[in-house]
Amino acid sequence: MTLQLSTLLAILGMAVATYATRIAGLFLMRYVTVKGRTKAAFDALPPAILMAVIAPTIIATGIAETLAAAITAAAAFFRLPMIVTILIGMVSVVLLRMLV
Amino acid sequence: MSKTTAEFRQGIIDILPILAAAGVIGLLWGTQAASKGLSPLEAGLMSATVFAGASQIIAIELWRDPAPWFFLTVTAFIVNVRHVLMGASLSRHMGEIPQGWRAPLLYVMADENWALSERRALTQPLTMAYYLGLGVPMVVTWTVSSVIGAIAGEWFKDPAAYGFDFAFSALFIGILAGFWKGPKTGAVLAVSAVVAAVAKLTIPGAWYVVLGGLAGVLVAVLLHAEEEEAEAEATS
């Protein structure tokens, strides 16, 4: 069990920088009134970010990933339980990677 | 069972499927960290304090000895800048949570439990117990699996073989279904997806999440403006 100074500095620096990003939104929101157009923007934020996180994986990686994403979306559309939806996604991506 | 206990339990139940995938990624990350010379203590310390998968994976890729700490700090900030938007959105749903607790609680905000919290807030108030039920098991699983990975070293094989690399995408698709409100949502998602994918392919770093997210938001604002104009015309 060793702990190097430069490593410790890097870990602490990363931790502080990351925590700053986590709380920045909370403080920025004190100066924002959410109604009308701003409300439309904030309501769209969660789905837009969720999609942006996964988009490179599901539309720009390969046919297997894109098809698996479509199958997963169908499972989600039919309101299957979350764990079932995730398992369908994982199984279909493994099978499709073998096929295509 | 008290309401608090029930809420905490529901949080744990909702995050369970994610813990399996996070544990596997944590193991993999730990083995990579060890291969770059981090001790199990250092790997565990980073997972517990930074607690942000994407930035940790990138940090290990960039890792040298001695650690370029300033460069790694700036990179972590850029990779995690999406948290600013996520936190701004989530803070709207923290009305039930005492003021003094909000900033400390955001310490455990990661993509997955943030998404589940936003999903929860669509149908009922977000409680501190539910939020912690999601977040605490995430931090513990991530940290413990990182340490085990760092100790175990190279034995762990490719997670893609079992589809674990797709688990997060599948979860997010499942959560996205709950945000669907019709064609407008479709337009937001389509633009967000295309901009994020193009940005990922053309711009180095992790700016693609922020760019894709903001593009989607812009579409929502434009559609909202059109709707307002239509309403104004209808009433005049």
PDB file of N, CA and C in Angstrom, chain B residues 69-170:
ATOM      1  N   TRP B  69      -0.227  16.216 -12.427  1.00  0.00           N
ATOM      2  CA  TRP B  69      -1.448  16.473 -11.656  1.00  0.00           C
ATOM      3  C   TRP B  69      -2.282  17.642 -12.177  1.00  0.00           C
ATOM      4  N   PHE B  70      -1.585  18.704 -12.672  1.00  0.00           N
ATOM      5  CA  PHE B  70      -2.368  19.860 -13.131  1.00  0.00           C
ATOM      6  C   PHE B  70      -3.140  19.524 -14.399  1.00  0.00           C
ATOM      7  N   PHE B  71      -2.450  18.863 -15.323  1.00  0.00           N
ATOM      8  CA  PHE B  71      -3.062  18.432 -16.573  1.00  0.00           C
ATOM      9  C   PHE B  71      -4.252  17.492 -16.303  1.00  0.00           C
ATOM     10  N   LEU B  72      -4.064  16.562 -15.361  1.00  0.00           N
ATOM     11  CA  LEU B  72      -5.132  15.622 -15.036  1.00  0.00           C
ATOM     12  C   LEU B  72      -6.326  16.330 -14.399  1.00  0.00           C
ATOM     13  N   THR B  73      -6.035  17.370 -13.592  1.00  0.00           N
ATOM     14  CA  THR B  73      -7.111  18.129 -12.947  1.00  0.00           C
ATOM     15  C   THR B  73      -7.950  18.866 -13.987  1.00  0.00           C
ATOM     16  N   VAL B  74      -7.275  19.529 -14.928  1.00  0.00           N
ATOM     17  CA  VAL B  74      -7.988  20.283 -15.969  1.00  0.00           C
ATOM     18  C   VAL B  74      -8.793  19.319 -16.853  1.00  0.00           C
ATOM     19  N   THR B  75      -8.186  18.174 -17.192  1.00  0.00           N
ATOM     20  CA  THR B  75      -8.894  17.193 -18.010  1.00  0.00           C
ATOM     21  C   THR B  75     -10.145  16.687 -17.297  1.00  0.00           C
ATOM     22  N   ALA B  76     -10.030  16.407 -15.994  1.00  0.00           N
ATOM     23  CA  ALA B  76     -11.192  15.929 -15.229  1.00  0.00           C
ATOM     24  C   ALA B  76     -12.315  16.965 -15.284  1.00  0.00           C
ATOM     25  N   PHE B  77     -11.933  18.245 -15.174  1.00  0.00           N
ATOM     26  CA  PHE B  77     -12.951  19.301 -15.202  1.00  0.00           C
ATOM     27  C   PHE B  77     -13.686  19.302 -16.547  1.00  0.00           C
ATOM     28  N   ILE B  78     -12.913  19.201 -17.633  1.00  0.00           N
ATOM     29  CA  ILE B  78     -13.525  19.249 -18.971  1.00  0.00           C
ATOM     30  C   ILE B  78     -14.430  18.032 -19.202  1.00  0.00           C
ATOM     31  N   VAL B  79     -13.924  16.866 -18.832  1.00  0.00           N
ATOM     32  CA  VAL B  79     -14.727  15.653 -19.048  1.00  0.00           C
ATOM     33  C   VAL B  79     -16.028  15.711 -18.236  1.00  0.00           C
ATOM     34  N   ASN B  80     -15.963  16.320 -17.048  1.00  0.00           N
ATOM     35  CA  ASN B  80     -17.125  16.303 -16.161  1.00  0.00           C
ATOM     36  C   ASN B  80     -17.978  17.567 -16.230  1.00  0.00           C
ATOM     37  N   VAL B  81     -17.704  18.436 -17.200  1.00  0.00           N
ATOM     38  CA  VAL B  81     -18.427  19.712 -17.233  1.00  0.00           C
ATOM     39  C   VAL B  81     -19.928  19.497 -17.476  1.00  0.00           C
ATOM     40  N   ARG B  82     -20.312  18.327 -18.003  1.00  0.00           N
ATOM     41  CA  ARG B  82     -21.740  18.010 -18.144  1.00  0.00           C
ATOM     42  C   ARG B  82     -22.467  18.045 -16.796  1.00  0.00           C
ATOM     43  N   HIS B  83     -21.728  17.772 -15.700  1.00  0.00           N
ATOM     44  CA  HIS B  83     -22.337  17.803 -14.364  1.00  0.00           C
ATOM     45  C   HIS B  83     -22.973  19.151 -14.056  1.00  0.00           C
ATOM     46  N   VAL B  84     -22.421  20.234 -14.638  1.00  0.00           N
ATOM     47  CA  VAL B  84     -22.965  21.564 -14.365  1.00  0.00           C
ATOM     48  C   VAL B  84     -24.433  21.608 -14.822  1.00  0.00           C
ATOM     49  N   LEU B  85     -24.668  21.109 -16.031  1.00  0.00           N
ATOM     50  CA  LEU B  85     -26.034  21.084 -16.563  1.00  0.00           C
ATOM     51  C   LEU B  85     -26.907  20.110 -15.780  1.00  0.00           C
ATOM     52  N   MET B  86     -26.343  18.932 -15.473  1.00  0.00           N
ATOM     53  CA  MET B  86     -27.111  17.933 -14.730  1.00  0.00           C
ATOM     54  C   MET B  86     -27.501  18.458 -13.354  1.00  0.00           C
ATOM     55  N   GLY B  87     -26.553  19.088 -12.662  1.00  0.00           N
ATOM     56  CA  GLY B  87     -26.815  19.629 -11.329  1.00  0.00           C
ATOM     57  C   GLY B  87     -27.846  20.748 -11.368  1.00  0.00           C
ATOM     58  N   ALA B  88     -27.748  21.598 -12.424  1.00  0.00           N
ATOM     59  CA  ALA B  88     -28.721  22.699 -12.559  1.00  0.00           C
ATOM     60  C   ALA B  88     -30.123  22.124 -12.700  1.00  0.00           C
ATOM     61  N   SER B  89     -30.250  21.086 -13.520  1.00  0.00           N
ATOM     62  CA  SER B  89     -31.558  20.469 -13.717  1.00  0.00           C
ATOM     63  C   SER B  89     -32.041  19.779 -12.442  1.00  0.00           C
ATOM     64  N   LEU B  90     -31.151  19.023 -11.815  1.00  0.00           N
ATOM     65  CA  LEU B  90     -31.557  18.268 -10.619  1.00  0.00           C
ATOM     66  C   LEU B  90     -31.927  19.190  -9.458  1.00  0.00           C
ATOM     67  N   SER B  91     -31.260  20.345  -9.370  1.00  0.00           N
ATOM     68  CA  SER B  91     -31.529  21.239  -8.235  1.00  0.00           C
ATOM     69  C   SER B  91     -32.973  21.734  -8.238  1.00  0.00           C
ATOM     70  N   ARG B  92     -33.629  21.704  -9.406  1.00  0.00           N
ATOM     71  CA  ARG B  92     -35.043  22.096  -9.463  1.00  0.00           C
ATOM     72  C   ARG B  92     -35.928  21.116  -8.706  1.00  0.00           C
ATOM     73  N   HIS B  93     -35.446  19.900  -8.523  1.00  0.00           N
ATOM     74  CA  HIS B  93     -36.258  18.869  -7.874  1.00  0.00           C
ATOM     75  C   HIS B  93     -35.836  18.604  -6.444  1.00  0.00           C
ATOM     76  N   MET B  94     -34.989  19.503  -5.885  1.00  0.00           N
ATOM     77  CA  MET B  94     -34.476  19.270  -4.541  1.00  0.00           C
ATOM     78  C   MET B  94     -35.262  20.042  -3.478  1.00  0.00           C
ATOM     79  N   GLY B  95     -36.473  20.448  -3.815  1.00  0.00           N
ATOM     80  CA  GLY B  95     -37.290  21.229  -2.894  1.00  0.00           C
ATOM     81  C   GLY B  95     -37.574  20.531  -1.573  1.00  0.00           C
ATOM     82  N   GLU B  96     -37.665  19.197  -1.608  1.00  0.00           N
ATOM     83  CA  GLU B  96     -37.972  18.416  -0.398  1.00  0.00           C
ATOM     84  C   GLU B  96     -36.741  18.225   0.484  1.00  0.00           C
ATOM     85  N   ILE B  97     -35.575  18.533  -0.087  1.00  0.00           N
ATOM     86  CA  ILE B  97     -34.320  18.258   0.610  1.00  0.00           C
ATOM     87  C   ILE B  97     -33.836  19.536   1.307  1.00  0.00           C
ATOM     88  N   PRO B  98     -33.492  19.455   2.608  1.00  0.00           N
ATOM     89  CA  PRO B  98     -33.060  20.648   3.340  1.00  0.00           C
ATOM     90  C   PRO B  98     -31.912  21.363   2.613  1.00  0.00           C
ATOM     91  N   GLN B  99     -31.970  22.693   2.589  1.00  0.00           N
ATOM     92  CA  GLN B  99     -31.014  23.535   1.862  1.00  0.00           C
ATOM     93  C   GLN B  99     -29.566  23.144   2.109  1.00  0.00           C
ATOM     94  N   GLY B 100     -29.205  22.970   3.378  1.00  0.00           N
ATOM     95  CA  GLY B 100     -27.827  22.699   3.730  1.00  0.00           C
ATOM     96  C   GLY B 100     -27.317  21.353   3.240  1.00  0.00           C
ATOM     97  N   TRP B 101     -28.237  20.452   2.888  1.00  0.00           N
ATOM     98  CA  TRP B 101     -27.853  19.113   2.455  1.00  0.00           C
ATOM     99  C   TRP B 101     -27.610  19.022   0.963  1.00  0.00           C
ATOM    100  N   ARG B 102     -28.106  20.017   0.203  1.00  0.00           N
ATOM    101  CA  ARG B 102     -28.103  19.860  -1.258  1.00  0.00           C
ATOM    102  C   ARG B 102     -26.700  19.757  -1.833  1.00  0.00           C
ATOM    103  N   ALA B 103     -25.804  20.674  -1.454  1.00  0.00           N
ATOM    104  CA  ALA B 103     -24.442  20.636  -2.001  1.00  0.00           C
ATOM    105  C   ALA B 103     -23.705  19.357  -1.584  1.00  0.00           C
ATOM    106  N   PRO B 104     -23.756  18.959  -0.296  1.00  0.00           N
ATOM    107  CA  PRO B 104     -23.093  17.692   0.060  1.00  0.00           C
ATOM    108  C   PRO B 104     -23.669  16.496  -0.714  1.00  0.00           C
ATOM    109  N   LEU B 105     -24.987  16.474  -0.911  1.00  0.00           N
ATOM    110  CA  LEU B 105     -25.596  15.332  -1.603  1.00  0.00           C
ATOM    111  C   LEU B 105     -25.141  15.227  -3.058  1.00  0.00           C
ATOM    112  N   LEU B 106     -24.847  16.367  -3.666  1.00  0.00           N
ATOM    113  CA  LEU B 106     -24.436  16.346  -5.077  1.00  0.00           C
ATOM    114  C   LEU B 106     -23.085  15.651  -5.270  1.00  0.00           C
ATOM    115  N   TYR B 107     -22.378  15.426  -4.168  1.00  0.00           N
ATOM    116  CA  TYR B 107     -21.120  14.690  -4.231  1.00  0.00           C
ATOM    117  C   TYR B 107     -21.325  13.308  -4.858  1.00  0.00           C
ATOM    118  N   VAL B 108     -22.476  12.683  -4.623  1.00  0.00           N
ATOM    119  CA  VAL B 108     -22.703  11.331  -5.165  1.00  0.00           C
ATOM    120  C   VAL B 108     -23.502  11.355  -6.466  1.00  0.00           C
ATOM    121  N   MET B 109     -23.620  12.541  -7.101  1.00  0.00           N
ATOM    122  CA  MET B 109     -24.372  12.582  -8.359  1.00  0.00           C
ATOM    123  C   MET B 109     -23.507  12.047  -9.515  1.00  0.00           C
ATOM    124  N   ALA B 110     -23.904  10.899 -10.047  1.00  0.00           N
ATOM    125  CA  ALA B 110     -23.251  10.339 -11.235  1.00  0.00           C
ATOM    126  C   ALA B 110     -24.327  10.169 -12.314  1.00  0.00           C
ATOM    127  N   ASP B 111     -23.907   9.898 -13.540  1.00  0.00           N
ATOM    128  CA  ASP B 111     -24.861   9.818 -14.653  1.00  0.00           C
ATOM    129  C   ASP B 111     -26.094   8.962 -14.318  1.00  0.00           C
ATOM    130  N   GLU B 112     -25.839   7.754 -13.796  1.00  0.00           N
ATOM    131  CA  GLU B 112     -26.918   6.780 -13.644  1.00  0.00           C
ATOM    132  C   GLU B 112     -27.909   7.185 -12.567  1.00  0.00           C
ATOM    133  N   ASN B 113     -27.405   7.548 -11.363  1.00  0.00           N
ATOM    134  CA  ASN B 113     -28.355   7.903 -10.307  1.00  0.00           C
ATOM    135  C   ASN B 113     -28.974   9.280 -10.564  1.00  0.00           C
ATOM    136  N   TRP B 114     -28.265  10.145 -11.283  1.00  0.00           N
ATOM    137  CA  TRP B 114     -28.888  11.411 -11.697  1.00  0.00           C
ATOM    138  C   TRP B 114     -30.085  11.123 -12.604  1.00  0.00           C
ATOM    139  N   ALA B 115     -29.879  10.240 -13.589  1.00  0.00           N
ATOM    140  CA  ALA B 115     -30.948   9.922 -14.534  1.00  0.00           C
ATOM    141  C   ALA B 115     -32.149   9.325 -13.809  1.00  0.00           C
ATOM    142  N   LEU B 116     -31.885   8.398 -12.873  1.00  0.00           N
ATOM    143  CA  LEU B 116     -32.993   7.788 -12.138  1.00  0.00           C
ATOM    144  C   LEU B 116     -33.684   8.814 -11.228  1.00  0.00           C
ATOM    145  N   SER B 117     -32.930   9.768 -10.689  1.00  0.00           N
ATOM    146  CA  SER B 117     -33.539  10.826  -9.860  1.00  0.00           C
ATOM    147  C   SER B 117     -34.449  11.715 -10.700  1.00  0.00           C
ATOM    148  N   GLU B 118     -33.988  12.084 -11.896  1.00  0.00           N
ATOM    149  CA  GLU B 118     -34.802  12.901 -12.800  1.00  0.00           C
ATOM    150  C   GLU B 118     -36.080  12.148 -13.184  1.00  0.00           C
ATOM    151  N   ARG B 119     -35.929  10.847 -13.417  1.00  0.00           N
ATOM    152  CA  ARG B 119     -37.067  10.004 -13.775  1.00  0.00           C
ATOM    153  C   ARG B 119     -38.080   9.983 -12.626  1.00  0.00           C
ATOM    154  N   ARG B 120     -37.569   9.826 -11.410  1.00  0.00           N
ATOM    155  CA  ARG B 120     -38.418   9.804 -10.216  1.00  0.00           C
ATOM    156  C   ARG B 120     -39.180  11.114 -10.084  1.00  0.00           C
ATOM    157  N   ALA B 121     -38.473  12.232 -10.326  1.00  0.00           N
ATOM    158  CA  ALA B 121     -39.071  13.562 -10.133  1.00  0.00           C
ATOM    159  C   ALA B 121     -40.197  13.835 -11.125  1.00  0.00           C
ATOM    160  N   LEU B 122     -40.275  13.049 -12.199  1.00  0.00           N
ATOM    161  CA  LEU B 122     -41.382  13.229 -13.150  1.00  0.00           C
ATOM    162  C   LEU B 122     -42.709  12.848 -12.506  1.00  0.00           C
ATOM    163  N   THR B 123     -42.686  11.893 -11.579  1.00  0.00           N
ATOM    164  CA  THR B 123     -43.940  11.371 -11.023  1.00  0.00           C
ATOM    165  C   THR B 123     -44.150  11.689  -9.553  1.00  0.00           C
ATOM    166  N   GLN B 124     -43.078  11.891  -8.790  1.00  0.00           N
ATOM    167  CA  GLN B 124     -43.241  12.209  -7.371  1.00  0.00           C
ATOM    168  C   GLN B 124     -42.055  13.007  -6.854  1.00  0.00           C
ATOM    169  N   PRO B 125     -42.248  13.672  -5.678  1.00  0.00           N
ATOM    170  CA  PRO B 125     -41.152  14.491  -5.150  1.00  0.00           C
ATOM    171  C   PRO B 125     -39.917  13.642  -4.862  1.00  0.00           C
ATOM    172  N   LEU B 126     -38.758  14.225  -5.134  1.00  0.00           N
ATOM    173  CA  LEU B 126     -37.493  13.530  -4.887  1.00  0.00           C
ATOM    174  C   LEU B 126     -37.120  13.705  -3.421  1.00  0.00           C
ATOM    175  N   THR B 127     -37.001  12.592  -2.689  1.00  0.00           N
ATOM    176  CA  THR B 127     -36.627  12.680  -1.272  1.00  0.00           C
ATOM    177  C   THR B 127     -35.147  12.376  -1.104  1.00  0.00           C
ATOM    178  N   MET B 128     -34.614  12.830   0.037  1.00  0.00           N
ATOM    179  CA  MET B 128     -33.209  12.596   0.344  1.00  0.00           C
ATOM    180  C   MET B 128     -32.974  11.093   0.487  1.00  0.00           C
ATOM    181  N   ALA B 129     -33.929  10.377   1.102  1.00  0.00           N
ATOM    182  CA  ALA B 129     -33.765   8.934   1.330  1.00  0.00           C
ATOM    183  C   ALA B 129     -33.667   8.190   0.004  1.00  0.00           C
ATOM    184  N   TYR B 130     -34.535   8.538  -0.940  1.00  0.00           N
ATOM    185  CA  TYR B 130     -34.500   7.855  -2.238  1.00  0.00           C
ATOM    186  C   TYR B 130     -33.184   8.147  -2.958  1.00  0.00           C
ATOM    187  N   TYR B 131     -32.798   9.440  -2.938  1.00  0.00           N
ATOM    188  CA  TYR B 131     -31.560   9.863  -3.601  1.00  0.00           C
ATOM    189  C   TYR B 131     -30.347   9.123  -3.020  1.00  0.00           C
ATOM    190  N   LEU B 132     -30.316   8.999  -1.688  1.00  0.00           N
ATOM    191  CA  LEU B 132     -29.195   8.301  -1.050  1.00  0.00           C
ATOM    192  C   LEU B 132     -29.256   6.799  -1.314  1.00  0.00           C
ATOM    193  N   GLY B 133     -30.479   6.262  -1.425  1.00  0.00           N
ATOM    194  CA  GLY B 133     -30.627   4.846  -1.753  1.00  0.00           C
ATOM    195  C   GLY B 133     -30.026   4.530  -3.109  1.00  0.00           C
ATOM    196  N   LEU B 134     -30.080   5.486  -4.017  1.00  0.00           N
ATOM    197  CA  LEU B 134     -29.442   5.327  -5.328  1.00  0.00           C
ATOM    198  C   LEU B 134     -27.935   5.545  -5.239  1.00  0.00           C
ATOM    199  N   GLY B 135     -27.541   6.612  -4.538  1.00  0.00           N
ATOM    200  CA  GLY B 135     -26.163   7.093  -4.607  1.00  0.00           C
ATOM    201  C   GLY B 135     -25.169   6.327  -3.751  1.00  0.00           C
ATOM    202  N   VAL B 136     -25.543   5.991  -2.520  1.00  0.00           N
ATOM    203  CA  VAL B 136     -24.596   5.347  -1.605  1.00  0.00           C
ATOM    204  C   VAL B 136     -24.123   3.991  -2.149  1.00  0.00           C
ATOM    205  N   PRO B 137     -25.043   3.108  -2.590  1.00  0.00           N
ATOM    206  CA  PRO B 137     -24.553   1.830  -3.130  1.00  0.00           C
ATOM    207  C   PRO B 137     -23.657   2.016  -4.360  1.00  0.00           C
ATOM    208  N   MET B 138     -23.892   3.090  -5.120  1.00  0.00           N
ATOM    209  CA  MET B 138     -23.057   3.355  -6.297  1.00  0.00           C
ATOM    210  C   MET B 138     -21.610   3.651  -5.883  1.00  0.00           C
ATOM    211  N   VAL B 139     -21.441   4.571  -4.901  1.00  0.00           N
ATOM    212  CA  VAL B 139     -20.090   4.935  -4.458  1.00  0.00           C
ATOM    213  C   VAL B 139     -19.388   3.717  -3.878  1.00  0.00           C
ATOM    214  N   VAL B 140     -20.107   2.957  -3.050  1.00  0.00           N
ATOM    215  CA  VAL B 140     -19.498   1.797  -2.387  1.00  0.00           C
ATOM    216  C   VAL B 140     -19.088   0.752  -3.427  1.00  0.00           C
ATOM    217  N   THR B 141     -20.006   0.433  -4.362  1.00  0.00           N
ATOM    218  CA  THR B 141     -19.704  -0.578  -5.381  1.00  0.00           C
ATOM    219  C   THR B 141     -18.525  -0.151  -6.242  1.00  0.00           C
ATOM    220  N   TRP B 142     -18.549   1.118  -6.661  1.00  0.00           N
ATOM    221  CA  TRP B 142     -17.492   1.639  -7.538  1.00  0.00           C
ATOM    222  C   TRP B 142     -16.129   1.580  -6.852  1.00  0.00           C
ATOM    223  N   THR B 143     -16.083   2.006  -5.579  1.00  0.00           N
ATOM    224  CA  THR B 143     -14.816   2.044  -4.858  1.00  0.00           C
ATOM    225  C   THR B 143     -14.300   0.633  -4.579  1.00  0.00           C
ATOM    226  N   VAL B 144     -15.188  -0.223  -4.060  1.00  0.00           N
ATOM    227  CA  VAL B 144     -14.767  -1.583  -3.706  1.00  0.00           C
ATOM    228  C   VAL B 144     -14.302  -2.344  -4.946  1.00  0.00           C
ATOM    229  N   SER B 145     -15.050  -2.225  -6.048  1.00  0.00           N
ATOM    230  CA  SER B 145     -14.664  -2.974  -7.257  1.00  0.00           C
ATOM    231  C   SER B 145     -13.346  -2.442  -7.828  1.00  0.00           C
ATOM    232  N   SER B 146     -13.103  -1.120  -7.698  1.00  0.00           N
ATOM    233  CA  SER B 146     -11.826  -0.554  -8.164  1.00  0.00           C
ATOM    234  C   SER B 146     -10.653  -1.154  -7.399  1.00  0.00           C
ATOM    235  N   VAL B 147     -10.822  -1.236  -6.067  1.00  0.00           N
ATOM    236  CA  VAL B 147      -9.741  -1.767  -5.228  1.00  0.00           C
ATOM    237  C   VAL B 147      -9.499  -3.238  -5.567  1.00  0.00           C
ATOM    238  N   ILE B 148     -10.587  -4.010  -5.696  1.00  0.00           N
ATOM    239  CA  ILE B 148     -10.434  -5.434  -6.033  1.00  0.00           C
ATOM    240  C   ILE B 148      -9.729  -5.571  -7.382  1.00  0.00           C
ATOM    241  N   GLY B 149     -10.126  -4.739  -8.338  1.00  0.00           N
ATOM    242  CA  GLY B 149      -9.495  -4.779  -9.660  1.00  0.00           C
ATOM    243  C   GLY B 149      -8.002  -4.470  -9.576  1.00  0.00           C
ATOM    244  N   ALA B 150      -7.659  -3.473  -8.755  1.00  0.00           N
ATOM    245  CA  ALA B 150      -6.254  -3.074  -8.628  1.00  0.00           C
ATOM    246  C   ALA B 150      -5.431  -4.174  -7.960  1.00  0.00           C
ATOM    247  N   ILE B 151      -6.064  -4.907  -7.018  1.00  0.00           N
ATOM    248  CA  ILE B 151      -5.360  -6.011  -6.356  1.00  0.00           C
ATOM    249  C   ILE B 151      -5.239  -7.202  -7.311  1.00  0.00           C
ATOM    250  N   ALA B 152      -6.347  -7.483  -8.004  1.00  0.00           N
ATOM    251  CA  ALA B 152      -6.384  -8.681  -8.852  1.00  0.00           C
ATOM    252  C   ALA B 152      -5.504  -8.529 -10.083  1.00  0.00           C
ATOM    253  N   GLY B 153      -5.283  -7.277 -10.518  1.00  0.00           N
ATOM    254  CA  GLY B 153      -4.397  -7.068 -11.651  1.00  0.00           C
ATOM    255  C   GLY B 153      -5.016  -7.483 -12.972  1.00  0.00           C
ATOM    256  N   GLU B 154      -4.298  -8.307 -13.687  1.00  0.00           N
ATOM    257  CA  GLU B 154      -4.612  -8.514 -15.096  1.00  0.00           C
ATOM    258  C   GLU B 154      -5.614  -9.626 -15.404  1.00  0.00           C
ATOM    259  N   TRP B 155      -6.160 -10.287 -14.367  1.00  0.00           N
ATOM    260  CA  TRP B 155      -6.958 -11.487 -14.667  1.00  0.00           C
ATOM    261  C   TRP B 155      -8.266 -11.195 -15.360  1.00  0.00           C
ATOM    262  N   PHE B 156      -8.746  -9.943 -15.230  1.00  0.00           N
ATOM    263  CA  PHE B 156     -10.094  -9.690 -15.706  1.00  0.00           C
ATOM    264  C   PHE B 156     -10.125  -9.470 -17.220  1.00  0.00           C
ATOM    265  N   LYS B 157     -10.993 -10.197 -17.881  1.00  0.00           N
ATOM    266  CA  LYS B 157     -11.038 -10.128 -19.335  1.00  0.00           C
ATOM    267  C   LYS B 157     -12.014  -9.072 -19.837  1.00  0.00           C
ATOM    268  N   ASP B 158     -12.137  -9.001 -21.132  1.00  0.00           N
ATOM    269  CA  ASP B 158     -12.931  -8.016 -21.862  1.00  0.00           C
ATOM    270  C   ASP B 158     -14.415  -7.993 -21.456  1.00  0.00           C
ATOM    271  N   PRO B 159     -14.916  -6.888 -20.893  1.00  0.00           N
ATOM    272  CA  PRO B 159     -16.325  -6.855 -20.487  1.00  0.00           C
ATOM    273  C   PRO B 159     -17.267  -6.842 -21.685  1.00  0.00           C
ATOM    274  N   ALA B 160     -16.773  -6.473 -22.864  1.00  0.00           N
ATOM    275  CA  ALA B 160     -17.623  -6.427 -24.058  1.00  0.00           C
ATOM    276  C   ALA B 160     -18.137  -7.817 -24.424  1.00  0.00           C
ATOM    277  N   ALA B 161     -17.372  -8.849 -24.066  1.00  0.00           N
ATOM    278  CA  ALA B 161     -17.763 -10.215 -24.402  1.00  0.00           C
ATOM    279  C   ALA B 161     -19.109 -10.582 -23.769  1.00  0.00           C
ATOM    280  N   TYR B 162     -19.460  -9.941 -22.662  1.00  0.00           N
ATOM    281  CA  TYR B 162     -20.711 -10.265 -21.984  1.00  0.00           C
ATOM    282  C   TYR B 162     -21.735  -9.143 -22.120  1.00  0.00           C
ATOM    283  N   GLY B 163     -21.433  -8.163 -22.948  1.00  0.00           N
ATOM    284  CA  GLY B 163     -22.381  -7.079 -23.166  1.00  0.00           C
ATOM    285  C   GLY B 163     -22.428  -6.061 -22.037  1.00  0.00           C
ATOM    286  N   PHE B 164     -21.506  -6.161 -21.060  1.00  0.00           N
ATOM    287  CA  PHE B 164     -21.542  -5.224 -19.935  1.00  0.00           C
ATOM    288  C   PHE B 164     -21.288  -3.784 -20.387  1.00  0.00           C
ATOM    289  N   ASP B 165     -20.523  -3.637 -21.465  1.00  0.00           N
ATOM    290  CA  ASP B 165     -20.235  -2.293 -21.960  1.00  0.00           C
ATOM    291  C   ASP B 165     -21.498  -1.624 -22.507  1.00  0.00           C
ATOM    292  N   PHE B 166     -22.529  -2.448 -22.792  1.00  0.00           N
ATOM    293  CA  PHE B 166     -23.765  -1.892 -23.349  1.00  0.00           C
ATOM    294  C   PHE B 166     -24.816  -1.635 -22.259  1.00  0.00           C
ATOM    295  N   ALA B 167     -24.522  -2.056 -21.023  1.00  0.00           N
ATOM    296  CA  ALA B 167     -25.517  -1.963 -19.950  1.00  0.00           C
ATOM    297  C   ALA B 167     -25.949  -0.518 -19.688  1.00  0.00           C
ATOM    298  N   PHE B 168     -24.986   0.411 -19.731  1.00  0.00           N
ATOM    299  CA  PHE B 168     -25.324   1.806 -19.448  1.00  0.00           C
ATOM    300  C   PHE B 168     -26.196   2.398 -20.560  1.00  0.00           C
ATOM    301  N   SER B 169     -25.837   2.073 -21.805  1.00  0.00           N
ATOM    302  CA  SER B 169     -26.657   2.542 -22.922  1.00  0.00           C
ATOM    303  C   SER B 169     -28.089   2.022 -22.788  1.00  0.00           C
ATOM    304  N   ALA B 170     -28.209   0.722 -22.432  1.00  0.00           N
ATOM    305  CA  ALA B 170     -29.541   0.119 -22.296  1.00  0.00           C
ATOM    306  C   ALA B 170     -30.331   0.796 -21.175  1.00  0.00           C
TER     307      ALA B 170
END
